[in-house]
Amino acid sequence: MRSHRQRGAIGGASALAGLLCASLLATPASTAAPIQTNTAVTATQSAAGVAAKRPSRPMPYQNPHLPTKKRVKDLLGRMTLAEKVGQMAQAERADVAGDPSQIAELGLGSVLSGGGSTPAENTPEAWADTVDAFQEQALSTRLGIPLLYGVDSVHGHGNLMGATVFPHNIGLGATRDPKLAERIGHITAEETRASGPQWNFSPCVCVARDDRWGRTYESFGEHPKLAAEMSRMIRGLQGHHGQFDRPDRVLATAKHFAGDGFTVFGTGEGDYTVDQGITQASRSEFAELALSPYGSAIKKHDVGSVMPSFSSVDWTEDGLGNPVKMHAHEELVTGWLKQKQGFDGLVISDWRAIHQIPGTYAEQVAASVNAGVDMFMEPFSGDTVGYPQFIETLTAAVEDGTVPMARINDAVARILTAKFELGLFEKPFTDRRNIDDIGSPAHRRVAREAVAKSQVLLKNSRHTLPLSGRDDVYVAGSKADSIGDQAGGWTITWQGNSTHQIPGETILDGIKSAARGEVTHSPDASAPVPAGAHGVVVVGEHPYAEGFGDVGGPRWGYDPGENGVLRPPLTMHLSDADTEAIETVCAAAATCTVLVVSGRPLIIPPQLLRQIDALVASWLPGSEGKGVADVLFGKRGFTGKLPVTWPRSIEQEPINIGDSDYDPLFAYGYGLRTRR
Ligand code: GLC
């Protein structure tokens, strides 16, 4: 079972000052005088007394007027093996925060913030200061190669307090609006880069075929065409060619390559039932269901990086029983992605994923590098095998010929290309001009629009919806007033949490602002229902991420949320409390509407569905709960369509459009419309 993420946080400002001071004292990776480019010195650096170092003499790679290919060739030719291998290593923020000089000493190519790995003070300025302090370390090395900083801004910059938190991808898939996805990508890029990170491990272009998977909500839906269409988000994140270096664009990542969304139930890694499991398919079926969204991400949107999946592929035509981990899959990573598709970006491993490849660590490293992975998310140091051991092991593999130097040069060239095109050699530090736009009203308006367009109306008997603003409303259910639940995973912390408070509005807030009648709120429906009041019951799932969201795992009765706090098991069924709240309200209110806040379809038994007048799939709307009220009260019409099939029972899973015996409760693409 994967170890829990080590979450650390450096102390307060004093530690940050320590970071900056440490960078002053850092000894460059070699004794030669450090060659520095003109570095734009921001207020932070000048406050720390870091003087902009003049280049001792301009080198071709430092000339921004030269074509990137020439700059890469010149720089690569100057690098030692140690400097090349260091570029292929990515450490985690909390690990290097304790000793940032490791960045310079090892010549690390990148640092990431894993889910929830935030500076102690979770503000845009503290994020930018942290990234810039690490950047100082990288610039102090002999060749001054700048650092890439990566983060999972998978529904906006969800780790950052105050960021605009958009609906998770499953809700965006319900909008069927690729242009909206592009607009959201652009806002996400602006809010991410203004706070420091230049690399976003998003979007997931996974095709979720089994809703029992804990990452279903990270998918745009079950149809590869929908995933391909919505991958237009990449264009918003990166901009068009040549816009990478702007302060409102980031390097995007198409993930997880490939087939992460239709592994076989029961083959999950460790305790997981689905996540990181085995995809059993023919090459043609795999191409249609798993690979096609990558073709779009590469050919249409020029995605700059790709992240392989933890999962494995087992070809049916070769006779099952020989699953190969995607992180060691040369036929797909090098053969299909790089050679056949002409992907010229960089392939970044997933979190310690190579440790799942059979064999010793040396064999795992060699297998993955030789398969075509270019940079390695080996977050830790010390007792847990991580980036220091990775560097040693890969260096030895090159020296003994297990890994050819040509493969190292290819990987490093891809990494340097991304850094040149992001403009990091000329502007290595955070450009903070947009920092005040983070969470702005304009950004939140786009998120609110996305929320409204993501709502899918599944039942509307007696024309219950839209409600009239004059109506009295009775609101019940566990998810009505919980911004943590409506934001879901990858929010402030990796797993998310029902108790999280982020700026924004809950669904109840939205109802209160839209209704002019009396609004009564009673989560368990214990308060009397006023005569004539219309009922709205908001039910659903608690937040989760990755395999912790898998249904049916050995942890059926135990689901460690943040810090191991027990959470009720995820079952795709409504809780008893929510079911009772629905029955109580539907028996007493003039009409009753049920909203399902969840990362996937939940089972609505027939006898319960009969009691419900209107049923809405609300997915995980994020910070702007008012968008739900906009369609409830007719400010906008319902336009959403199911991005995944809605099953009658969990026994139907996996169930997808195109299945021969297709008999769902609501079909893929279904959604009732109302006029505004
Ligand atoms: C996780 C996820 C991946 C994410 C990475 C960094 O394990 O699989 O989607 O980008 O680690 O947080």
XYZ file of C-alpha atoms and ligand atoms in Angstrom, residues 2 5 112-115 152 201 215 218 255-256 307 310 350-351 377 490 494 546, ligand 1:
32
model
C 1.398 3.399 -0.840
C 2.239 11.359 1.683
C 7.061 19.906 -6.906
C 4.385 20.552 -4.366
C 2.505 17.289 -3.922
C -1.176 17.558 -3.024
C -1.465 19.915 -9.309
C 0.280 18.478 -13.724
C -10.280 9.279 -9.858
C -10.647 13.857 -12.549
C -2.028 12.466 -17.750
C -1.968 9.602 -16.909
C 2.760 11.846 -17.163
C 0.807 3.945 -12.346
C 4.317 9.920 -11.357
C 4.943 9.965 -7.592
C 9.291 12.390 -9.355
C -7.028 18.226 -4.388
C -4.390 16.114 -1.145
C -6.817 8.635 -5.968
C -0.124 11.714 -7.676
C -1.003 11.614 -8.892
C -0.631 12.567 -10.001
C -0.053 13.844 -9.430
C 1.233 13.512 -8.700
C 1.855 14.741 -8.025
O 0.196 10.432 -7.196
O -1.145 10.307 -9.466
O -1.832 12.817 -10.736
O 0.213 14.762 -10.476
O 1.056 12.496 -7.720
O 1.022 15.195 -6.993
